PDB file of C-alpha atoms in Angstrom:
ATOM      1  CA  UNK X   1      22.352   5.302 -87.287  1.00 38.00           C
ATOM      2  CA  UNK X   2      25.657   3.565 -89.006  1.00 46.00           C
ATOM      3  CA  UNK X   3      25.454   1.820 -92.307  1.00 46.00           C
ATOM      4  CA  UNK X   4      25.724  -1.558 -91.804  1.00 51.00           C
ATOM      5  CA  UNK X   5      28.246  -3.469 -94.614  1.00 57.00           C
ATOM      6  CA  UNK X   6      26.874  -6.058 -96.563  1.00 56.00           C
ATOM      7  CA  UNK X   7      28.613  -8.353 -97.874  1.00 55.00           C
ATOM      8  CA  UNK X   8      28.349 -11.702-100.247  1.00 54.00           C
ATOM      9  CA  UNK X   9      27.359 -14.760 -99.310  1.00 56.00           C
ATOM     10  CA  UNK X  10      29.779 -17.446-100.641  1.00 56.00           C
ATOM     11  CA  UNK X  11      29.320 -21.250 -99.748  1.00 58.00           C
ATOM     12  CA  UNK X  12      28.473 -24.384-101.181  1.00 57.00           C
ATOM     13  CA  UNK X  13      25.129 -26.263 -99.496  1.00 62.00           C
ATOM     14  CA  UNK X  14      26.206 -29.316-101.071  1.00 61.00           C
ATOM     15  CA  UNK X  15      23.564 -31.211 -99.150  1.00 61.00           C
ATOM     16  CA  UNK X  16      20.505 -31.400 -96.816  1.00 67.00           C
ATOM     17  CA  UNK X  17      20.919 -33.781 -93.985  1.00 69.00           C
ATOM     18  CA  UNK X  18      19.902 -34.999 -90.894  1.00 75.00           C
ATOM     19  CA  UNK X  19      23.092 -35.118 -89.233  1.00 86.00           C
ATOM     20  CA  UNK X  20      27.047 -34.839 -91.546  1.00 93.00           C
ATOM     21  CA  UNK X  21      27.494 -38.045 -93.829  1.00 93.00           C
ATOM     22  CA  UNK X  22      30.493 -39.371 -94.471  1.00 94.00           C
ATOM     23  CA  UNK X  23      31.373 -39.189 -98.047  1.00 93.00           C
ATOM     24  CA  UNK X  24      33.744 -42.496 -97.738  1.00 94.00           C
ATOM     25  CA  UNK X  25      31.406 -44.818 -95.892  1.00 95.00           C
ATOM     26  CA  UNK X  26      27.477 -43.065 -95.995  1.00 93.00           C
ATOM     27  CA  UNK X  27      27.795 -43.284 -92.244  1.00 94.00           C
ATOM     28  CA  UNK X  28      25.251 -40.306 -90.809  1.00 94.00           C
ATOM     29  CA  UNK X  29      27.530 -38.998 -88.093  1.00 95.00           C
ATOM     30  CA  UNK X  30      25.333 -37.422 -85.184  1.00 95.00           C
ATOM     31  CA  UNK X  31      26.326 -33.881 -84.241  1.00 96.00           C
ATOM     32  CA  UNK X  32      26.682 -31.006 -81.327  1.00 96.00           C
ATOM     33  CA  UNK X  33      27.368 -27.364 -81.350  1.00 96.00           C
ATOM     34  CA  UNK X  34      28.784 -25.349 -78.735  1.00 97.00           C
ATOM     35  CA  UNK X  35      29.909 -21.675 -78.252  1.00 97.00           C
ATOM     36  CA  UNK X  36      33.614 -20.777 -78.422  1.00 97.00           C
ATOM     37  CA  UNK X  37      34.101 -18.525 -75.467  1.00 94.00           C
ATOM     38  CA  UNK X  38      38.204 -18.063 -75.765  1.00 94.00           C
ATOM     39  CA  UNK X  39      39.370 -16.732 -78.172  1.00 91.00           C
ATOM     40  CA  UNK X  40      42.596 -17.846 -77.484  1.00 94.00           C
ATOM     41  CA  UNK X  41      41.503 -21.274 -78.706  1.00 96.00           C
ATOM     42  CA  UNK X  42      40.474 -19.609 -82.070  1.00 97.00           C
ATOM     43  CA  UNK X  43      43.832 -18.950 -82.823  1.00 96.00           C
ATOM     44  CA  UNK X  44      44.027 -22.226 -84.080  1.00 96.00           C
ATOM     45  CA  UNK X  45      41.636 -21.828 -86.801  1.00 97.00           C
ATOM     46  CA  UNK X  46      43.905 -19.356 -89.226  1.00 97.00           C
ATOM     47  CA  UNK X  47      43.651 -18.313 -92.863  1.00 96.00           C
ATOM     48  CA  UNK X  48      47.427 -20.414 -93.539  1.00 96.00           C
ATOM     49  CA  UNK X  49      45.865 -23.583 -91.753  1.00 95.00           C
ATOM     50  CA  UNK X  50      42.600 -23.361 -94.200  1.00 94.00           C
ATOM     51  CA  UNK X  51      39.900 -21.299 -92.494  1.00 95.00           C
ATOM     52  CA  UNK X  52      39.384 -18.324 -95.222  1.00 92.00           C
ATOM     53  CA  UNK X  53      40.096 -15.999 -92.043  1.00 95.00           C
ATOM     54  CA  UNK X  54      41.927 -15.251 -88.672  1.00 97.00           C
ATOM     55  CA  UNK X  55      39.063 -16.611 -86.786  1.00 97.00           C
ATOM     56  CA  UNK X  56      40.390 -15.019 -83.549  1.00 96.00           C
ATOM     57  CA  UNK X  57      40.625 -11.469 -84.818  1.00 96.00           C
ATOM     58  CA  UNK X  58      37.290 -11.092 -85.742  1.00 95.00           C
ATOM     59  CA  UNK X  59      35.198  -8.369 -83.549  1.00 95.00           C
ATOM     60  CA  UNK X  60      34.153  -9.033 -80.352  1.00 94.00           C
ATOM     61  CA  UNK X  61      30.432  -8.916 -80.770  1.00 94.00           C
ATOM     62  CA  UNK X  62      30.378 -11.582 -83.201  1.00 96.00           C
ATOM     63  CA  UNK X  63      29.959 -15.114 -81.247  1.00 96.00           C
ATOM     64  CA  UNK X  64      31.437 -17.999 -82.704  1.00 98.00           C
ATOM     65  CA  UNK X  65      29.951 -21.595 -82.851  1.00 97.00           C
ATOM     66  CA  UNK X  66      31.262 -24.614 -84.045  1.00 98.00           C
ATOM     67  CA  UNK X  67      29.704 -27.654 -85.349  1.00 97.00           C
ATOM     68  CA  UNK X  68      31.373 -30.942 -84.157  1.00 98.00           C
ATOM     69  CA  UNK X  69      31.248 -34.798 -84.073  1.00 97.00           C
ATOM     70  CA  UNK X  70      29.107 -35.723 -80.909  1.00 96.00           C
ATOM     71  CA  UNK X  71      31.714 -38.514 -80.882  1.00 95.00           C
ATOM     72  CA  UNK X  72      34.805 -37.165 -80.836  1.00 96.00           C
ATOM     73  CA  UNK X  73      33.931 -33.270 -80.628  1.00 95.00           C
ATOM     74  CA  UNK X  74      36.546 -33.089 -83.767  1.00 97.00           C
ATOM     75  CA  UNK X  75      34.954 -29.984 -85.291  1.00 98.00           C
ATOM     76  CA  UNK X  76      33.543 -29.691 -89.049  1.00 97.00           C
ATOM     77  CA  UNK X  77      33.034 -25.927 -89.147  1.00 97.00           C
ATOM     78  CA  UNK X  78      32.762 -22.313 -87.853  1.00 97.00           C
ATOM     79  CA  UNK X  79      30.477 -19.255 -87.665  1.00 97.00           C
ATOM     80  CA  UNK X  80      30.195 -16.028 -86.104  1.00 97.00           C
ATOM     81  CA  UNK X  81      26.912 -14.654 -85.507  1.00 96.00           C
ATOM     82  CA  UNK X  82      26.157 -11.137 -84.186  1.00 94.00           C
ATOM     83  CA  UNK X  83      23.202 -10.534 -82.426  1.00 89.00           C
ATOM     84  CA  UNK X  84      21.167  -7.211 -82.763  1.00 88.00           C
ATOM     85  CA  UNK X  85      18.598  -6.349 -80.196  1.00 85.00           C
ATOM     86  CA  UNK X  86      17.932  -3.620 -82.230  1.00 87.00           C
ATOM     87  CA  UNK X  87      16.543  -5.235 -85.382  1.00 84.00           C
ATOM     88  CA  UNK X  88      15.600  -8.222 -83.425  1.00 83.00           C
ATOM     89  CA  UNK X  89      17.984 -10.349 -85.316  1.00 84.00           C
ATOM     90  CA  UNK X  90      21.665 -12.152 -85.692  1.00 86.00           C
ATOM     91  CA  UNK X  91      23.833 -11.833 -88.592  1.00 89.00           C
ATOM     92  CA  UNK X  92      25.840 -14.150 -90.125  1.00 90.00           C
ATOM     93  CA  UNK X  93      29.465 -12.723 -89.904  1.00 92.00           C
ATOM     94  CA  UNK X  94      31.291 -15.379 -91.539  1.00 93.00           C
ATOM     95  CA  UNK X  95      31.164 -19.413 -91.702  1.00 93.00           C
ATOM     96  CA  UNK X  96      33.716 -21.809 -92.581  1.00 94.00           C
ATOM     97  CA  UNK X  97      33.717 -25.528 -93.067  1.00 94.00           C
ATOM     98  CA  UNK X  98      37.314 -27.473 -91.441  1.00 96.00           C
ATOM     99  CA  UNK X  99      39.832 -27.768 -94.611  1.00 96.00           C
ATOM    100  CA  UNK X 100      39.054 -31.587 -94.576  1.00 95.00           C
ATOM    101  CA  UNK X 101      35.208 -30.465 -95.858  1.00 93.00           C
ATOM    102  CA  UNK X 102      36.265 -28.579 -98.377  1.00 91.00           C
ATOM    103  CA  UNK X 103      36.512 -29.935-101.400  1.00 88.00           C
ATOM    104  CA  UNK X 104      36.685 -26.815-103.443  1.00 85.00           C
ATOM    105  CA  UNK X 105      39.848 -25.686-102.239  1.00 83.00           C
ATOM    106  CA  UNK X 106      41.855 -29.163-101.001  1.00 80.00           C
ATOM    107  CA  UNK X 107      39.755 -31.732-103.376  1.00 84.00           C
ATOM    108  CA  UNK X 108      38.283 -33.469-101.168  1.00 85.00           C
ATOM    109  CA  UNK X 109      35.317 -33.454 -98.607  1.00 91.00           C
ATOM    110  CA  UNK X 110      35.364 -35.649 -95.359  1.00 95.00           C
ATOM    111  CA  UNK X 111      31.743 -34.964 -94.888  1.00 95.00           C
ATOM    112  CA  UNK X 112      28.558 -33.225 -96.748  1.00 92.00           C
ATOM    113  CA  UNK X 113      25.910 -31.114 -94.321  1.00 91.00           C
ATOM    114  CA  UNK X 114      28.509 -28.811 -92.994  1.00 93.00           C
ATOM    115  CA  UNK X 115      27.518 -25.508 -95.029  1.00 89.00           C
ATOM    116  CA  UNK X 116      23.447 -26.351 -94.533  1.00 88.00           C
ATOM    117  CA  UNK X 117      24.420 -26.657 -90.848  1.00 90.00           C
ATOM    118  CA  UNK X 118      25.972 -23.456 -89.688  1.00 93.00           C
ATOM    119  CA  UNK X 119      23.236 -21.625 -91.683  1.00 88.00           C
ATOM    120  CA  UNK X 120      20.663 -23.390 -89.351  1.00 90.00           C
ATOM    121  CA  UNK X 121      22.988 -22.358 -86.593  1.00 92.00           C
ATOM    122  CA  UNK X 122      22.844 -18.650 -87.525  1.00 89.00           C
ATOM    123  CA  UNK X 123      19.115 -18.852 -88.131  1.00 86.00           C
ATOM    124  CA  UNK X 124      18.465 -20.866 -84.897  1.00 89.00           C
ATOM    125  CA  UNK X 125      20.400 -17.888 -83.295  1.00 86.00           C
ATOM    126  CA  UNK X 126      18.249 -15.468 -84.418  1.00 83.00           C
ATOM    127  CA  UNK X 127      15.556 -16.859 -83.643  1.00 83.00           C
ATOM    128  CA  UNK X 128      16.434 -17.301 -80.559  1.00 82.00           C
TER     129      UNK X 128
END
C-alpha cells in the first residue's frame, strides 16, 4: 500500500443555493454538469487564464466535471474527482470556480453557488 497525499482544502462556499444566482440581477440561473472526456479541450482552462492549475495536465485517473449554465452551457467551474474502488470512494483532486466567480482573486463574482456545487459534484460521485 502507497501513502496517499493529502492535501488542504481551500475554497470559499460563499453560498447555499438551489441553482447559481446572479450577483447583478438575483436571477437563479438553472444548471447542468457534464464530464470532460478530452483533454484537449482542458487546455483551455490554464493557470495564466485564471484556473489555479493546468487543468489538462492533471493525472489521468482524475475525471473532470464542469458545472455550466443549462442555457448557454458557458461553464462556472471545474473539478477532478478520482474514484477508488478500493476504499469505496472518490476524491476531490482539485476544484476551481471560472475567473468571472472569483471574487477573491479578480474582485468580482458573476455568480454565488459555484464552490457549494462542485463539492456536491464530488460527493454525488462518490456516492455513486
Amino acid at each position: 500500500m502507497t501513502p496517499v497525499e493529502q492535501g488542504c482544502i481551500d475554497i470559499w462556499i460563499d453560498e447555499i443555493v438551489s441553482c447559481l444566482k446572479d450577483t447583478e440581477t438575483g436571477e437563479v440561473k438553472e444548471t447542468v454538469v457534464f464530464k470532460i472526456e478530452s483533454r484537449a479541450y482542458l487546455k483551455k482552462f490554464r493557470q495564466d487564464n485564471g484556473w489555479h492549475i493546468n487543468w489538462n495536465e492533471i493525472p489521468r485517473d482524475v475525471e473532470v466535471y464542469a458545472l455550466a449554465l443549462k442555457d448557454n452551457n458557458e461553464i462556472q467551474g471545474l473539478v477532478g474527482v478520482k474514484n477508488d474502488a478500493n476504499s469505496y470512494a472518490a476524491y476531490l483532486h482539485w476544484a476551481c470556480t471560472a475567473p468571472h466567480n472569483n471574487k477573491h482573486d479578480y474582485g468580482r463574482q458573476k455568480y454565488t453557488g459555484v464552490g457549494g456545487h462542485l463539492f456536491a459534484i464530488a460527493a454525488d460521485k462518490s456516492v455513486q
